[in-house]
XYZ file of C-alpha atoms in Angstrom:
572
model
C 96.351 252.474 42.347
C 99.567 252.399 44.409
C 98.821 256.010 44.976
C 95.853 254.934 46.459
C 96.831 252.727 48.882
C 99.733 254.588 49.903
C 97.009 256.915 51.017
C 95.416 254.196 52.726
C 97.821 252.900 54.680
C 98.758 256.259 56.062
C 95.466 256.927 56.975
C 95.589 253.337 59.148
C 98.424 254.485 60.839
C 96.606 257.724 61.929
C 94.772 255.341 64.343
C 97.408 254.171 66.225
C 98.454 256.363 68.998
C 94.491 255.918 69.962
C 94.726 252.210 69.886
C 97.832 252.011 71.607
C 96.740 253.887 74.398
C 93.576 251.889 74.231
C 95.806 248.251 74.480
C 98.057 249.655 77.065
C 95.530 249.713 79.651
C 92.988 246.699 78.749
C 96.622 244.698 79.111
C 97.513 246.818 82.314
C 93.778 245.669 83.551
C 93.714 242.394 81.613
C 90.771 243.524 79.691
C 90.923 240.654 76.908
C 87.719 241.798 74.429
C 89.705 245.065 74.737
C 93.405 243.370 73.215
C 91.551 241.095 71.017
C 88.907 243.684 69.498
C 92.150 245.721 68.714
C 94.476 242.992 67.546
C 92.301 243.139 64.386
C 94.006 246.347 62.924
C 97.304 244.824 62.706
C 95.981 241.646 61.476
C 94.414 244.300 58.983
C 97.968 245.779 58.655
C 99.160 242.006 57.893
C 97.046 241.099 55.409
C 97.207 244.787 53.450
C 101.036 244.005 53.465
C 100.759 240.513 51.967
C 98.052 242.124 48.981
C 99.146 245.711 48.842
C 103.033 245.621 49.072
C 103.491 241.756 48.131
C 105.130 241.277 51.134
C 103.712 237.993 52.729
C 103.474 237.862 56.339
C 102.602 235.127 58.595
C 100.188 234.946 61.539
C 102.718 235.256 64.525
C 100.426 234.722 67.773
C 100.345 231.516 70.045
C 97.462 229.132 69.608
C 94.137 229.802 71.515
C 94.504 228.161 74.522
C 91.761 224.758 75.017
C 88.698 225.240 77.176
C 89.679 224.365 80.816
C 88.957 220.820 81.985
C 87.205 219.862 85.431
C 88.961 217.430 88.232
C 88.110 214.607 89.354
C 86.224 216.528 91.985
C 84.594 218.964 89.666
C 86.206 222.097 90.343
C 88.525 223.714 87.787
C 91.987 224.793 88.119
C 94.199 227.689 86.935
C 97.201 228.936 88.124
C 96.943 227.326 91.781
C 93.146 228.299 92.077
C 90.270 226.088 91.996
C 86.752 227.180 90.970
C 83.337 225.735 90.346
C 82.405 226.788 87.319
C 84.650 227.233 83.918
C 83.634 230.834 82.782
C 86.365 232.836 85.312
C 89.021 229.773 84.688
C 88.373 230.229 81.114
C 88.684 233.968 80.977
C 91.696 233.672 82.919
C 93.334 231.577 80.878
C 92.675 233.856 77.649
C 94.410 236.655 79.652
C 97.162 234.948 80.240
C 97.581 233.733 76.768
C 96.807 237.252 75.718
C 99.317 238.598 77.863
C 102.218 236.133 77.729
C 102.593 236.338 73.672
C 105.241 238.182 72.357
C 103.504 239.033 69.398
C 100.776 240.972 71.836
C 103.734 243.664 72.888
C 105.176 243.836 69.328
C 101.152 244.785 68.181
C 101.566 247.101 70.823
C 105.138 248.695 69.834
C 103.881 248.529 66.244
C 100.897 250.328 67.184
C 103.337 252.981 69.310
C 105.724 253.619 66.086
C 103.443 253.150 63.171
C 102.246 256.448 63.216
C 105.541 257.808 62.236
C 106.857 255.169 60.229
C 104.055 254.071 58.510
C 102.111 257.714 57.475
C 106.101 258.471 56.488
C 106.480 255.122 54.037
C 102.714 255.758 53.046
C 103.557 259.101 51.821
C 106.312 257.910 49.988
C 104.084 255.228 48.139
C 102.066 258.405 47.171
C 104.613 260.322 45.626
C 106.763 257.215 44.761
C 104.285 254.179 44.068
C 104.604 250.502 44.175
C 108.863 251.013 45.577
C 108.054 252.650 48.618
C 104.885 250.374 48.931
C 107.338 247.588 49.202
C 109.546 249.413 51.978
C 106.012 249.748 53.941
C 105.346 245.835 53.776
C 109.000 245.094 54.727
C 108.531 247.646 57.680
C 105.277 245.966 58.682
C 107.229 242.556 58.419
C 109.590 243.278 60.636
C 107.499 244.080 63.638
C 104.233 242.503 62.769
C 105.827 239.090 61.087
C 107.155 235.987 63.266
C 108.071 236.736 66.671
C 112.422 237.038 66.424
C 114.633 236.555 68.735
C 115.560 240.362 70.093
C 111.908 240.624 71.115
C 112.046 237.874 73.378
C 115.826 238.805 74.343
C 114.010 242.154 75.574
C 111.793 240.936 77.425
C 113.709 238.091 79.827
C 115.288 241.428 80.670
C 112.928 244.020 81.369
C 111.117 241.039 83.225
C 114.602 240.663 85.130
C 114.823 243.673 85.962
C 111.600 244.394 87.656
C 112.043 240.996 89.341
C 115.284 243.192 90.785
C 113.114 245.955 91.401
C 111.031 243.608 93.710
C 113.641 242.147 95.288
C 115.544 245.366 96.377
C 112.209 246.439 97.831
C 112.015 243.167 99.896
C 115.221 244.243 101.259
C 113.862 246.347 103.557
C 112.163 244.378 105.338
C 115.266 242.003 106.105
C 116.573 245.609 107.504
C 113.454 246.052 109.332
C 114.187 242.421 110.836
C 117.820 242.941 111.550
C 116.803 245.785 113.341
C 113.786 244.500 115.563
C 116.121 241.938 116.343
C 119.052 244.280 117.863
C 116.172 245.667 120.082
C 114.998 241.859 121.116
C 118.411 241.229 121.820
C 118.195 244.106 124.052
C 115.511 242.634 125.782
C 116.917 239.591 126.113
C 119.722 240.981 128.336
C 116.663 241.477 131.296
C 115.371 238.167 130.333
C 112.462 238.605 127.782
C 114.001 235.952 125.574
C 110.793 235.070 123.409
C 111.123 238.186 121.139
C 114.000 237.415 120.192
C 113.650 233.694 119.172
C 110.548 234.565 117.466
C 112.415 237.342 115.149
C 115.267 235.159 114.415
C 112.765 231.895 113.525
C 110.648 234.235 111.223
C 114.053 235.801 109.534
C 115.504 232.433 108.397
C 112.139 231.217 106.714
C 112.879 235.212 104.838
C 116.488 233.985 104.418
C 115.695 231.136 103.062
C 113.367 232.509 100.407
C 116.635 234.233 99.313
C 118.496 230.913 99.314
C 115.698 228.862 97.030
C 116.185 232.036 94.747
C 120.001 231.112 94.612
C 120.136 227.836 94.850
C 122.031 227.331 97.798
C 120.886 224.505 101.011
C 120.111 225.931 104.516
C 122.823 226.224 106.737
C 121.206 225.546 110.335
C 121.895 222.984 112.593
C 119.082 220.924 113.508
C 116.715 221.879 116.274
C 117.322 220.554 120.034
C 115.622 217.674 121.167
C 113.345 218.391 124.132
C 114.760 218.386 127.739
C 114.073 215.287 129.624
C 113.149 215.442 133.028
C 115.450 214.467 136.143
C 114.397 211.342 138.140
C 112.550 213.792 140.274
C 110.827 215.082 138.193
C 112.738 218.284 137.500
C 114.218 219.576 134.291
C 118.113 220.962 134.589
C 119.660 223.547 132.392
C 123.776 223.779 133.587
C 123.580 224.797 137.150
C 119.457 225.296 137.403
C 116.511 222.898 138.061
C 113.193 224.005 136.392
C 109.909 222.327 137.804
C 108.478 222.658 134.346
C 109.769 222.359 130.685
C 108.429 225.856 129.981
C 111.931 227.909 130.503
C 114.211 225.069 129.659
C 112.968 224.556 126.435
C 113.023 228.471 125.901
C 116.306 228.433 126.911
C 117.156 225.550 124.683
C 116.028 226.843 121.465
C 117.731 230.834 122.521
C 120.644 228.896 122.850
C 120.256 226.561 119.410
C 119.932 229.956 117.334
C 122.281 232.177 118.876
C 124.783 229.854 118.845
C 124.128 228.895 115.276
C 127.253 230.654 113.167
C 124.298 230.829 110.303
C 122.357 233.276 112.420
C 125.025 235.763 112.610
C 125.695 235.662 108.781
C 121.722 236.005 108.413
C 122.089 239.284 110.404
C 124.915 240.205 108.805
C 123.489 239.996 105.509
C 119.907 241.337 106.276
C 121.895 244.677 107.324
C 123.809 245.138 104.359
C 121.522 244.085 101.742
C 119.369 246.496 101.216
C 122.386 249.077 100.450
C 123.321 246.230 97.670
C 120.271 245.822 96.422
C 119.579 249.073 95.626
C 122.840 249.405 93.733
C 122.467 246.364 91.813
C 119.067 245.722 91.195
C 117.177 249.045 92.033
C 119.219 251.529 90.310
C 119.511 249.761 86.889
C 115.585 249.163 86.617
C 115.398 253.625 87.211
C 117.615 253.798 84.565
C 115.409 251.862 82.176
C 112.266 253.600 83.058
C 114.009 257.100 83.250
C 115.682 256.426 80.034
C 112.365 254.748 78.326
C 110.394 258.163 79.777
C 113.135 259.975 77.692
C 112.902 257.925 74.352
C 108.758 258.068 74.400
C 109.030 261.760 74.543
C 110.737 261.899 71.519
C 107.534 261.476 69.849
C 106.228 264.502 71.565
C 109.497 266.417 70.616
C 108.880 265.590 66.775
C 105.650 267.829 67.121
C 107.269 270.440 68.675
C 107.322 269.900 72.291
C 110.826 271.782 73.856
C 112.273 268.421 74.350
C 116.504 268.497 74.817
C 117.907 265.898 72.384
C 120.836 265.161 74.766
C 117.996 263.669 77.372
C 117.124 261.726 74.324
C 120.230 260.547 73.893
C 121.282 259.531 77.697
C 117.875 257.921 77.886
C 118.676 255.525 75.038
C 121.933 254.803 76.403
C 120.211 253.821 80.038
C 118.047 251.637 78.276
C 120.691 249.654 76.641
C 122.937 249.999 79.983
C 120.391 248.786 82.053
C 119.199 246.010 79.250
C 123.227 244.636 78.621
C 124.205 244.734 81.940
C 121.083 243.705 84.175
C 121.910 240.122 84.075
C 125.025 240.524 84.911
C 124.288 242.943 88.035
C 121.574 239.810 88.980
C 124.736 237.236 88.748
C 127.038 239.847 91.013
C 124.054 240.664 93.271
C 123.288 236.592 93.758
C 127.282 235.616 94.452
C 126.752 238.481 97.339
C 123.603 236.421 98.660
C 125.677 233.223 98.176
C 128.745 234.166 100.005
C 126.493 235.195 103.214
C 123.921 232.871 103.048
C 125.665 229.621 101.948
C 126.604 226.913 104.105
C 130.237 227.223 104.967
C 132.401 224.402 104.738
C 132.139 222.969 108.515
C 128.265 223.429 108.137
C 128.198 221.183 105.087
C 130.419 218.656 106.831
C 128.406 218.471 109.605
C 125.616 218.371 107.380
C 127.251 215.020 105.507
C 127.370 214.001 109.152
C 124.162 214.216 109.860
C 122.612 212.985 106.438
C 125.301 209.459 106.512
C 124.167 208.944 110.420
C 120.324 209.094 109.241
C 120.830 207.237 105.462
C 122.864 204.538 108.079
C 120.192 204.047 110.232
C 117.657 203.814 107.529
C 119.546 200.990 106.029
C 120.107 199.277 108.981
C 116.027 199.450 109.985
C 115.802 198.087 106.084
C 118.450 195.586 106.169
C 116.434 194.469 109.855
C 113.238 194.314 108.196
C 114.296 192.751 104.721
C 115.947 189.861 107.110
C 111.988 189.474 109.123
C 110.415 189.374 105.545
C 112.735 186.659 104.315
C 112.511 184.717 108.115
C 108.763 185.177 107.591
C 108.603 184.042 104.455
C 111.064 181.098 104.945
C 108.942 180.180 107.901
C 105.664 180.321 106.623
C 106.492 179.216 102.936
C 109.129 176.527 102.392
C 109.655 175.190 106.124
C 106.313 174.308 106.338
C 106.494 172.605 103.033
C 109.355 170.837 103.837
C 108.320 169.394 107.343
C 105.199 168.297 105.648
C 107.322 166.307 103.458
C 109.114 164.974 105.569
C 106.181 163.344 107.729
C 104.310 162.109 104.687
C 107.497 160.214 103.551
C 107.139 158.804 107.652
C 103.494 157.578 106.692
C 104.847 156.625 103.275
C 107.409 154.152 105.023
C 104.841 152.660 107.546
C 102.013 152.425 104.567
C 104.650 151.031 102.118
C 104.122 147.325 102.718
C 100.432 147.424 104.387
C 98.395 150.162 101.897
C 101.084 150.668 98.864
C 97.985 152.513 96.599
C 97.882 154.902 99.596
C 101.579 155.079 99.948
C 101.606 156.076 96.138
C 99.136 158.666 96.154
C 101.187 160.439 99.353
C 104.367 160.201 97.322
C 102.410 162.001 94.725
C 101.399 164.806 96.801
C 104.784 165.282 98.096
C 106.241 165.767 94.510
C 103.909 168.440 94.115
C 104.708 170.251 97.102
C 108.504 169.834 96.148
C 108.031 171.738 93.018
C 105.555 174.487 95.154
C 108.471 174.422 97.605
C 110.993 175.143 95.111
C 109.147 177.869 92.970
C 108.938 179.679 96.487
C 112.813 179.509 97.491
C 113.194 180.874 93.519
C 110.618 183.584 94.180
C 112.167 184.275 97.492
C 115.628 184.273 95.713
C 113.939 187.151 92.722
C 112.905 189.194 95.891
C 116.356 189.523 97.252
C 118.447 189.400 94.399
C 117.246 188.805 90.866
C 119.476 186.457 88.531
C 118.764 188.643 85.685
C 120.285 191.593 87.670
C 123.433 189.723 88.543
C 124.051 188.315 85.074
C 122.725 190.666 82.649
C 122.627 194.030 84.620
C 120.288 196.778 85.149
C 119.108 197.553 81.963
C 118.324 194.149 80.926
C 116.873 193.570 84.657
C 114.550 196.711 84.169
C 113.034 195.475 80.381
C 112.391 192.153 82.380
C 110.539 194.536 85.284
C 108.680 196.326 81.903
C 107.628 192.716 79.950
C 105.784 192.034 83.797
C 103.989 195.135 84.061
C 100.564 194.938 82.798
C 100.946 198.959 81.498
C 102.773 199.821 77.943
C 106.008 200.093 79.334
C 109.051 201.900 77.115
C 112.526 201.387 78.517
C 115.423 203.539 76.761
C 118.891 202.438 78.659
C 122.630 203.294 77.797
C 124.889 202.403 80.235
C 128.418 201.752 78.853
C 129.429 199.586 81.969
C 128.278 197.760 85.337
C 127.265 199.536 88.301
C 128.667 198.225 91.062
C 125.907 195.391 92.640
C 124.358 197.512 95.990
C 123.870 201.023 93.528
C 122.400 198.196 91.053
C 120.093 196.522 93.660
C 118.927 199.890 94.977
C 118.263 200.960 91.612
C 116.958 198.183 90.553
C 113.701 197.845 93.127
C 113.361 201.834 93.050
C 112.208 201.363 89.253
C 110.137 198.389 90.691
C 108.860 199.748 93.493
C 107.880 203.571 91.082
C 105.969 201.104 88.802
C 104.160 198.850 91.174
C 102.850 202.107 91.937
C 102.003 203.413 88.754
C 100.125 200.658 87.740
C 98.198 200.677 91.018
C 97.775 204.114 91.684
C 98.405 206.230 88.437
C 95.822 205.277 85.845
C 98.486 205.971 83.170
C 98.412 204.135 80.142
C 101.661 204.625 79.064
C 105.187 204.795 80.481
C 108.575 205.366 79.775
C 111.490 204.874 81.618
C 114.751 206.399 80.737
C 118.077 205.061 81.919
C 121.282 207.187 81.983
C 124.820 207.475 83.014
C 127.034 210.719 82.515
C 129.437 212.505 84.712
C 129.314 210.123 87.316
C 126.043 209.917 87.849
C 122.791 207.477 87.304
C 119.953 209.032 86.481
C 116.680 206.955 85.335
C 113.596 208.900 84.694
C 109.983 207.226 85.105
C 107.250 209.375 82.940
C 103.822 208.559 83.033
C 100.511 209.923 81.701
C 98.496 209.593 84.478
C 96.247 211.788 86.769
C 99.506 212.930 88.592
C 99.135 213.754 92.382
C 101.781 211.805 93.428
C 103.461 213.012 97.277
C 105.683 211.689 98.774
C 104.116 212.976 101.920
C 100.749 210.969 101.526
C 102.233 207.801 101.463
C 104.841 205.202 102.239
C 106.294 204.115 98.881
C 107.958 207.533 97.920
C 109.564 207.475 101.237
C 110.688 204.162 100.591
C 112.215 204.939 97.681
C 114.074 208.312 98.895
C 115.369 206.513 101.966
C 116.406 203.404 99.358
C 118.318 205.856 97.407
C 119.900 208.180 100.288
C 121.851 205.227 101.469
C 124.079 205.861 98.184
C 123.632 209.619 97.952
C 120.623 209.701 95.711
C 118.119 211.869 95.551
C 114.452 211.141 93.873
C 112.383 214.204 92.317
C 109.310 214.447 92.210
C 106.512 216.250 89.470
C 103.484 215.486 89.506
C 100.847 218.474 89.186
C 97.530 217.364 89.162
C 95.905 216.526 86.151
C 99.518 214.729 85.424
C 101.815 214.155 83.701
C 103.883 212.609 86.672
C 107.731 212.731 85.982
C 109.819 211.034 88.753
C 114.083 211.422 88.070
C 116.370 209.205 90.411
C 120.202 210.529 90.334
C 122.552 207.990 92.199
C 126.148 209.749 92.069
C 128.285 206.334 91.060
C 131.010 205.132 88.876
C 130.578 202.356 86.101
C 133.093 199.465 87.476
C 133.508 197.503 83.836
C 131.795 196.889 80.455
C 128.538 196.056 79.686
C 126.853 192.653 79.784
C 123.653 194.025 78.360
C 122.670 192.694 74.678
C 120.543 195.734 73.680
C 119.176 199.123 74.506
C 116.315 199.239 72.258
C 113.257 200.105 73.478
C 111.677 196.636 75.623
């Protein structure tokens, strides 16, 4: 019987150079049927281990994806596209699932070595029986069994590398921009100016797709404000008057990006790179195809193609090359990008300039309107109350002796609107400072925020100290203000706040499981909160795809100033 299916086996790896050829290109043309239909001979190969060589193997490919779910506005989404109906979203999505599992490319690579491997292990269960059966199973196992590490490990780098590839081809086109704009600046020497600030407005939105890549901020200074006109009417630029603001403001912006130091190291670098690129990034990714070309052909060489072992040999030593050291030519090639296209250190001191002089006069415009609310509130609230007191007690005096039942019920009424009074100066006092945020700090202030929310709120806080009480504060309503909204605008259910403080640095998360679809360009609250923060540094960030969930993270860079009031950090 071992004989038998020693036989068998080898005659299922006959198949595979077909099928391999066959999955190559329904993958290359995302042909799913194609990849699935296939799929089934080394699920066949799987099971045949598990029964045949008592080698066990388990099923190593992702879950099927779920069937695509319409918006709120009935189209369907996938990868950035809508669509009206769910069959293309749908088949989309199976591609993508088809094509992003690892265990996919090892059927593939299976299918690509099997032939030789397997007929050779199936030949030796022939001769040798049930012992060489075993070898097969253990063979199959170790490409066919749960995805392990090294297959992922070579894949982040052959992806890596023809991310490089792309990128060293973009390259030329920062050449063909440094170029155009040597012959604009040409042209700008007779006065055709508008070439010029066209080509260098275009090349820092290209620049600064290298700089998101990187991870560096832009460098520019900010744009000019427009010229104002003269009293007459006129518009002057140094020693000339302009009857319109046509040339001046031409002439304003040549100036802003010419004069910019960042322009010149955009140049600079758009020349260059492309020479850099090609060494670090372009030359390594030929290597791995060249050498892969090599190794492939060995197959061809076993059936007695004239194939030089010593091309064999430098093509598996590319491979590895380009495999080992592509990351680190990506690091070397990025610090190049980053010395160039960084902001110096004037630019980000002018930059902390510019940021403190904004984040100023947003607190001062807060600070002003916090002051109105409170003078508004005072006014219409409390003052009134209290003046109305004080003329009842008037009527209470005259009435005291003539009406005293009427004088009673008036001192009755103004009782009452003593205690209104008072629970609005305490209200008032919770809107500008809560006592539970003076005396018990953040954490404890933000589990009294969660008990008042009408959603499920979790809070999870360690903080080993006190804030200091404005970085408290500002916290403090951001968390309030994030889940006012929530509960108005989310429809979450749930949510779970997170509270943090490591390295200097505050971070509170607020998750929800809402629709998502939160922007802080579509309204005001967002914005209030960034602006909130930015007086202290802080940044807010903001995911929240549609669909949801929506994931908002506050860091405020601070120090903790003493121990801990707080009782607990369970969740509250």
């Amino acid at each position: 019987m071992a004989r038998l299916r020693g036989l068998g086996l080898a005659a299922l790896a006959a198949v595979g150079p077909v099928l391999a050829a066959m999955d190559l290109v329904a993958l290359v043309f995302g042909v799913t049927p194609v990849v699935l239909w296939i799929r089934r001979w080394p699920v066949v190969a799987r099971r045949l281990a598990g029964e045949w060589c008592e080698v066990p193997i388990a099923d190593p490919y992702d879950p099927v994806p779920p069937p695509p779910r319409a918006r709120p506005d009935g189209m369907y989404e996938v990868r950035r596209r809508l669509y009206r109906r769910p069959h293309v979203p749908a088949y989309r999505q199976r591609a993508h699932w088809v094509a992003s599992d690892g265990a996919t490319w090892l059927d593939l690579l299976w299918l690509v070595v099997n032939p030789i491997a397997g007929t050779a292990l199936g030949l030796a269960g022939v001769i040798v029986g049930q012992p060489a059966l075993r070898w097969h199973g253990r063979w199959t196992r170790a490409l066919l069994g749960a995805r392990r590490p090294w297959p992922n490990w070579v894949k982040e780098r052959v992806v890596l590398l023809l991310d490089g590839a792309q990128l060293s081809a973009q390259s030329l086109a920062g050449l063909l921009l440094a170029v155009l704009q040597l012959v604009s600046a040409a042209l700008a020497l007779v006065g055709v100016t508008w070439p010029l600030i066209v080509l260098i407005e275009n090349s820092r939105g290209y620049t600064n797709y290298y700089r998101r890549r990187v991870g560096v901020d832009e460098p520019y200074r900010p744009a000019p404000p427009a010229p104002r006109p003269e009293p007459d009417g006129r518009y002057r630029v140094g020693r000339r008057l302009f009857r319109s603001p046509t040339i001046p403001v031409r002439l304003a912006r040549l100036y802003w990006l010419t004069g910019d130091p960042a322009s010149g190291s955009d140049f600079l670098w758009m020349l260059v790179n492309p020479l850099v690129a090609v060494t670090l990034l372009a030359v390594p990714c030929a290597g791995l195809f060249w050498g892969f070309a090599q190794v492939t052909t060995l197959v061809s060489a076993l059936w007695g193609h004239t194939q030089r072992w010593q091309y064999v040999l430098s093509g598996v030593a590319l491979v590895a090359f380009a495999l080992v050291m592509g990351p680190t030519l990506r690091r070397w090639h990025d610090r190049w990008t980053s010395v160039l296209l960084a902001p110096t250190k004037a630019a980000r001191l002018a930059q902390r300039v510019r940021r403190l002089t904004e984040t100023r006069a947003d607190a001062v415009d807060t600070q002003a309107a916090e002051l109105r609310r409170i003078e508004r509130d005072l006014h219409d609230g409390a003052q009134g109350r209290l003046v109305a007191m004080g003329m009842a007690l008037r009527t209470v005096e005259r009435l005291l002796d003539r009406d005293p039942e009427t004088a009673r019920r008036l001192i009755v009424e103004v009782r009452e609107n003593t205690s209104v009074a008072l629970n609005e100066i305490r209200e008032l006092v919770h809107g500008i400072h809560p006592p539970v945020l003076a005396e018990r700090g953040l954490a404890d202030a933000i589990r009294v925020v969660a008990l008042d929310c009408p959603l499920d709120v979790e809070v999870a806080a360690d903080l080993p100290g006190r804030l200091d009480p404005p970085v408290e504060s500002a916290a403090y309503f951001a968390v309030r203000e994030l889940l006012t909204n929530a509960a108005k605008h989310s429809g979450a259910a749930r949510i779970r706040i997170d509270v943090h403080h490591f390295d200097e640095l505050l971070r509170i998360t607020v998750h929800d499981d809402g629709r998502g679809g939160a922007d802080p360009a579509c309204g005001t609250g967002l914005i209030g909160v960034q602006r909130r923060l930015g007086t202290f540094d802080g940044v807010l960030d903001v995911r929240s795809p549609l669909g949801g969930p929506t994931t908002l993270t506050m860091e405020i860079p601070c120090a903790l100033s003493s121990r801990r009031t707080s009782t607990s950090s369970e969740p509250g």
